[in-house]
Amino acid sequence: MKVYLDGKFVDSADAKVSVFDHGLLYGDGVFEGIRLYSGNIFRLEEHLERLRAPRDELHRQVRDPRERGRRWRELVAGWNFHGVNDLIEKHNRWYPVEARLAMNPRTGDFVLVGGKPYRREPLDAAWALRRFPPDDSDRLAA
């Protein structure tokens, strides 16, 4: 897996941090967690904004759009989606029961929720790049 350290991507096995690093000495750090309540991601928009923040920081640091795009795709390729996909799998398994959705006895399918299937698809790097493209196209659509 690749990590971004001191302005460049390095293999996680090669990443070294000084024993004088502020984060190491004082416990500074950043992590992202997701809560799921009744089959819904809690504060989804705020979560998406936090996912967008690294890309925006990269935009500030790297002016060349090709290099910025290359770095963004490399960073996203190293993201781990196992935790969120575990939540999605639990949602897909338990939401119909928790929400007491009606089932079509002929097909075994649960009713649509707001006109859409209740099932969520797993996330991956391709999803992240569609949702947060290397350029500013998602900002233009907003």
Coordinates of N, CA, C and O in Angstrom, one line a residue, residues 22-98:
H22 N 6.0 15.6 15.8 CA 5.0 16.1 16.7 C 3.9 15.1 16.9 O 3.4 14.9 18.0
G23 N 3.5 14.5 15.8 CA 2.4 13.5 15.9 C 2.8 12.3 16.8 O 1.9 11.8 17.5
L24 N 4.0 11.8 16.6 CA 4.5 10.7 17.4 C 4.6 11.1 18.9 O 4.2 10.4 19.8
L25 N 5.2 12.3 19.2 CA 5.4 12.8 20.5 C 4.1 13.1 21.3 O 3.9 12.8 22.5
Y26 N 3.1 13.7 20.5 CA 1.9 14.2 21.2 C 0.6 13.5 20.8 O -0.5 13.9 21.2
G27 N 0.7 12.5 19.9 CA -0.4 11.8 19.5 C -1.3 12.5 18.5 O -2.5 12.2 18.5
D28 N -0.8 13.4 17.7 CA -1.6 14.1 16.7 C -1.9 13.0 15.6 O -1.1 12.1 15.3
G29 N -3.1 13.1 15.1 CA -3.5 12.2 14.0 C -4.8 12.5 13.4 O -5.6 13.3 14.0
V30 N -5.1 11.9 12.3 CA -6.4 12.1 11.7 C -6.9 10.7 11.3 O -6.1 9.9 10.8
F31 N -8.2 10.4 11.5 CA -8.8 9.2 11.0 C -10.2 9.5 10.7 O -10.8 10.5 11.1
E32 N -10.8 8.6 10.0 CA -12.2 8.8 9.5 C -13.0 7.6 9.9 O -12.6 6.5 9.6
G33 N -14.1 7.8 10.6 CA -15.0 6.7 11.0 C -16.4 7.0 10.5 O -16.7 8.1 10.3
I34 N -17.1 5.9 10.3 CA -18.5 6.1 9.8 C -19.4 5.3 10.8 O -19.2 4.2 11.2
R35 N -20.6 6.0 11.1 CA -21.6 5.4 11.9 C -22.8 5.1 11.0 O -23.1 5.9 10.1
L36 N -23.4 4.0 11.3 CA -24.6 3.6 10.5 C -25.8 3.4 11.5 O -25.7 2.7 12.5
Y37 N -26.8 4.2 11.3 CA -28.0 4.1 12.2 C -29.2 3.8 11.3 O -29.5 4.4 10.4
S38 N -29.9 2.7 11.7 CA -31.1 2.2 11.0 C -30.9 2.2 9.5 O -31.7 2.6 8.7
G39 N -29.7 1.7 9.1 CA -29.4 1.5 7.7 C -28.9 2.7 7.0 O -28.8 2.7 5.8
N40 N -28.8 3.9 7.7 CA -28.3 5.1 7.0 C -27.0 5.6 7.6 O -26.8 5.5 8.8
I41 N -26.1 6.0 6.7 CA -24.9 6.6 7.1 C -25.1 7.9 7.8 O -25.8 8.8 7.3
F42 N -24.6 8.0 9.1 CA -24.8 9.2 9.9 C -24.0 10.4 9.3 O -22.8 10.2 9.1
R43 N -24.6 11.5 9.1 CA -23.9 12.7 8.6 C -23.1 12.4 7.3 O -21.9 12.7 7.2
L44 N -23.7 11.8 6.3 CA -23.0 11.5 5.1 C -22.4 12.6 4.4 O -21.2 12.5 4.0
E45 N -23.0 13.8 4.3 CA -22.4 14.9 3.6 C -21.2 15.4 4.3 O -20.2 15.7 3.6
E46 N -21.1 15.4 5.6 CA -19.9 15.8 6.3 C -18.8 14.8 6.1 O -17.6 15.2 5.9
H47 N -19.2 13.6 6.0 CA -18.2 12.5 5.7 C -17.6 12.7 4.3 O -16.4 12.6 4.2
L48 N -18.4 12.9 3.4 CA -18.0 13.1 2.0 C -17.1 14.4 1.9 O -16.1 14.4 1.2
E49 N -17.4 15.4 2.6 CA -16.5 16.6 2.6 C -15.1 16.3 3.2 O -14.1 16.8 2.7
R50 N -15.1 15.4 4.2 CA -13.8 15.1 4.8 C -13.0 14.2 3.8 O -11.8 14.3 3.7
L51 N -13.7 13.4 3.0 CA -13.0 12.6 1.9 C -12.5 13.6 0.8 O -11.5 13.3 0.2
R52 N -13.2 14.6 0.6 CA -12.8 15.6 -0.5 C -11.6 16.4 0.0 O -10.8 16.9 -0.9
A53 N -11.4 16.6 1.2 CA -10.4 17.5 1.8 C -9.0 17.1 1.3 O -8.2 18.0 0.9
P54 N -8.6 15.8 1.3 CA -7.2 15.5 0.8 C -7.0 15.9 -0.7 O -5.9 16.4 -1.1
R55 N -8.0 15.8 -1.5 CA -7.9 16.2 -2.9 C -7.8 17.7 -3.0 O -7.0 18.2 -3.8
D56 N -8.5 18.4 -2.2 CA -8.4 19.9 -2.2 C -7.0 20.3 -1.8 O -6.5 21.3 -2.3
E57 N -6.5 19.6 -0.8 CA -5.1 20.0 -0.3 C -4.1 19.7 -1.4 O -3.2 20.5 -1.7
L58 N -4.3 18.6 -2.1 CA -3.4 18.3 -3.3 C -3.5 19.4 -4.3 O -2.5 19.8 -4.9
H59 N -4.7 19.9 -4.6 CA -4.9 21.0 -5.5 C -4.1 22.2 -5.1 O -3.6 22.9 -6.0
R60 N -4.0 22.5 -3.9 CA -3.3 23.7 -3.4 C -1.8 23.5 -3.6 O -1.1 24.4 -3.8
Q61 N -1.3 22.3 -3.4 CA 0.1 22.0 -3.4 C 0.7 21.8 -4.8 O 1.9 22.1 -5.0
V62 N -0.1 21.2 -5.7 CA 0.5 20.8 -7.0 C -0.3 21.5 -8.1 O -1.5 21.3 -8.2
R63 N 0.4 22.4 -8.8 CA -0.3 23.2 -9.8 C -0.5 22.5 -11.1 O -1.4 22.8 -11.8
D64 N 0.4 21.6 -11.5 CA 0.3 20.9 -12.8 C -0.8 19.9 -12.8 O -0.8 19.0 -12.0
P65 N -1.9 20.1 -13.6 CA -3.0 19.2 -13.5 C -2.7 17.8 -13.8 O -3.3 16.9 -13.2
R66 N -1.8 17.5 -14.7 CA -1.5 16.1 -15.0 C -0.8 15.4 -13.8 O -1.1 14.3 -13.4
E67 N 0.1 16.1 -13.2 CA 0.8 15.6 -12.0 C -0.2 15.4 -10.8 O -0.2 14.4 -10.1
R68 N -1.0 16.4 -10.7 CA -2.0 16.4 -9.6 C -3.0 15.2 -9.8 O -3.2 14.4 -8.9
G69 N -3.4 15.0 -11.1 CA -4.3 13.9 -11.3 C -3.6 12.5 -11.1 O -4.2 11.6 -10.5
R70 N -2.3 12.4 -11.5 CA -1.6 11.2 -11.3 C -1.5 10.9 -9.8 O -1.7 9.8 -9.3
R71 N -1.1 11.9 -9.0 CA -1.0 11.7 -7.5 C -2.3 11.4 -6.9 O -2.4 10.6 -6.0
W72 N -3.4 12.0 -7.3 CA -4.7 11.8 -6.8 C -5.1 10.3 -7.0 O -5.6 9.6 -6.1
R73 N -4.9 9.9 -8.3 CA -5.3 8.5 -8.6 C -4.5 7.5 -7.8 O -5.0 6.5 -7.3
E74 N -3.2 7.8 -7.6 CA -2.3 6.9 -6.8 C -2.7 6.9 -5.4 O -2.7 5.8 -4.8
L75 N -3.1 8.1 -4.8 CA -3.5 8.1 -3.4 C -4.8 7.3 -3.2 O -4.9 6.5 -2.3
V76 N -5.8 7.5 -4.1 CA -7.1 6.8 -4.0 C -6.9 5.3 -4.2 O -7.6 4.5 -3.5
A77 N -6.0 4.9 -5.1 CA -5.8 3.5 -5.3 C -5.3 2.8 -4.0 O -5.5 1.6 -3.8
G78 N -4.7 3.6 -3.1 CA -4.2 3.0 -1.8 C -5.2 3.0 -0.7 O -4.9 2.5 0.4
W79 N -6.3 3.6 -0.9 CA -7.3 3.7 0.2 C -7.9 2.3 0.5 O -8.1 1.5 -0.4
N80 N -8.2 2.1 1.7 CA -8.8 0.8 2.1 C -10.3 1.0 2.3 O -10.8 1.8 3.1
F81 N -11.1 0.2 1.5 CA -12.6 0.4 1.6 C -13.2 -0.8 2.4 O -14.4 -0.9 2.4
H82 N -12.4 -1.6 3.0 CA -12.9 -2.8 3.7 C -13.9 -2.4 4.8 O -15.0 -3.0 4.9
G83 N -13.6 -1.4 5.6 CA -14.5 -1.0 6.7 C -15.9 -0.5 6.2 O -16.9 -1.0 6.7
V84 N -15.9 0.4 5.3 CA -17.2 0.9 4.8 C -17.9 -0.2 4.0 O -19.1 -0.3 4.1
N85 N -17.2 -1.1 3.3 CA -17.9 -2.2 2.6 C -18.5 -3.2 3.6 O -19.5 -3.8 3.3
D86 N -17.9 -3.3 4.7 CA -18.4 -4.2 5.7 C -19.8 -3.6 6.2 O -20.7 -4.3 6.4
L87 N -19.8 -2.3 6.4 CA -21.1 -1.6 6.8 C -22.1 -1.8 5.7 O -23.3 -2.0 6.0
I88 N -21.7 -1.6 4.5 CA -22.6 -1.7 3.4 C -23.2 -3.2 3.3 O -24.4 -3.4 3.1
E89 N -22.4 -4.2 3.5 CA -22.8 -5.5 3.5 C -23.8 -5.8 4.6 O -24.8 -6.4 4.5
K90 N -23.5 -5.2 5.8 CA -24.5 -5.3 7.0 C -25.8 -4.6 6.6 O -26.9 -5.1 7.0
H91 N -25.7 -3.5 6.0 CA -26.9 -2.7 5.6 C -27.7 -3.6 4.7 O -28.9 -3.7 4.8
N92 N -27.1 -4.2 3.7 CA -27.8 -5.0 2.7 C -28.5 -6.2 3.3 O -29.5 -6.6 2.9
R93 N -27.8 -6.7 4.3 CA -28.3 -7.9 5.0 C -29.5 -7.6 6.0 O -30.5 -8.3 6.0
W94 N -29.3 -6.5 6.8 CA -30.2 -6.3 7.9 C -31.3 -5.2 7.7 O -32.3 -5.2 8.4
Y95 N -31.0 -4.3 6.8 CA -32.0 -3.2 6.6 C -33.4 -3.6 6.3 O -34.3 -3.1 6.9
P96 N -33.6 -4.6 5.4 CA -35.0 -4.9 5.2 C -35.8 -5.4 6.4 O -36.9 -5.2 6.6
V97 N -35.0 -6.1 7.3 CA -35.6 -6.6 8.5 C -35.9 -5.5 9.5 O -37.0 -5.4 10.0
E98 N -34.9 -4.6 9.7 CA -35.0 -3.5 10.6 C -36.1 -2.6 10.2 O -36.8 -2.0 11.0

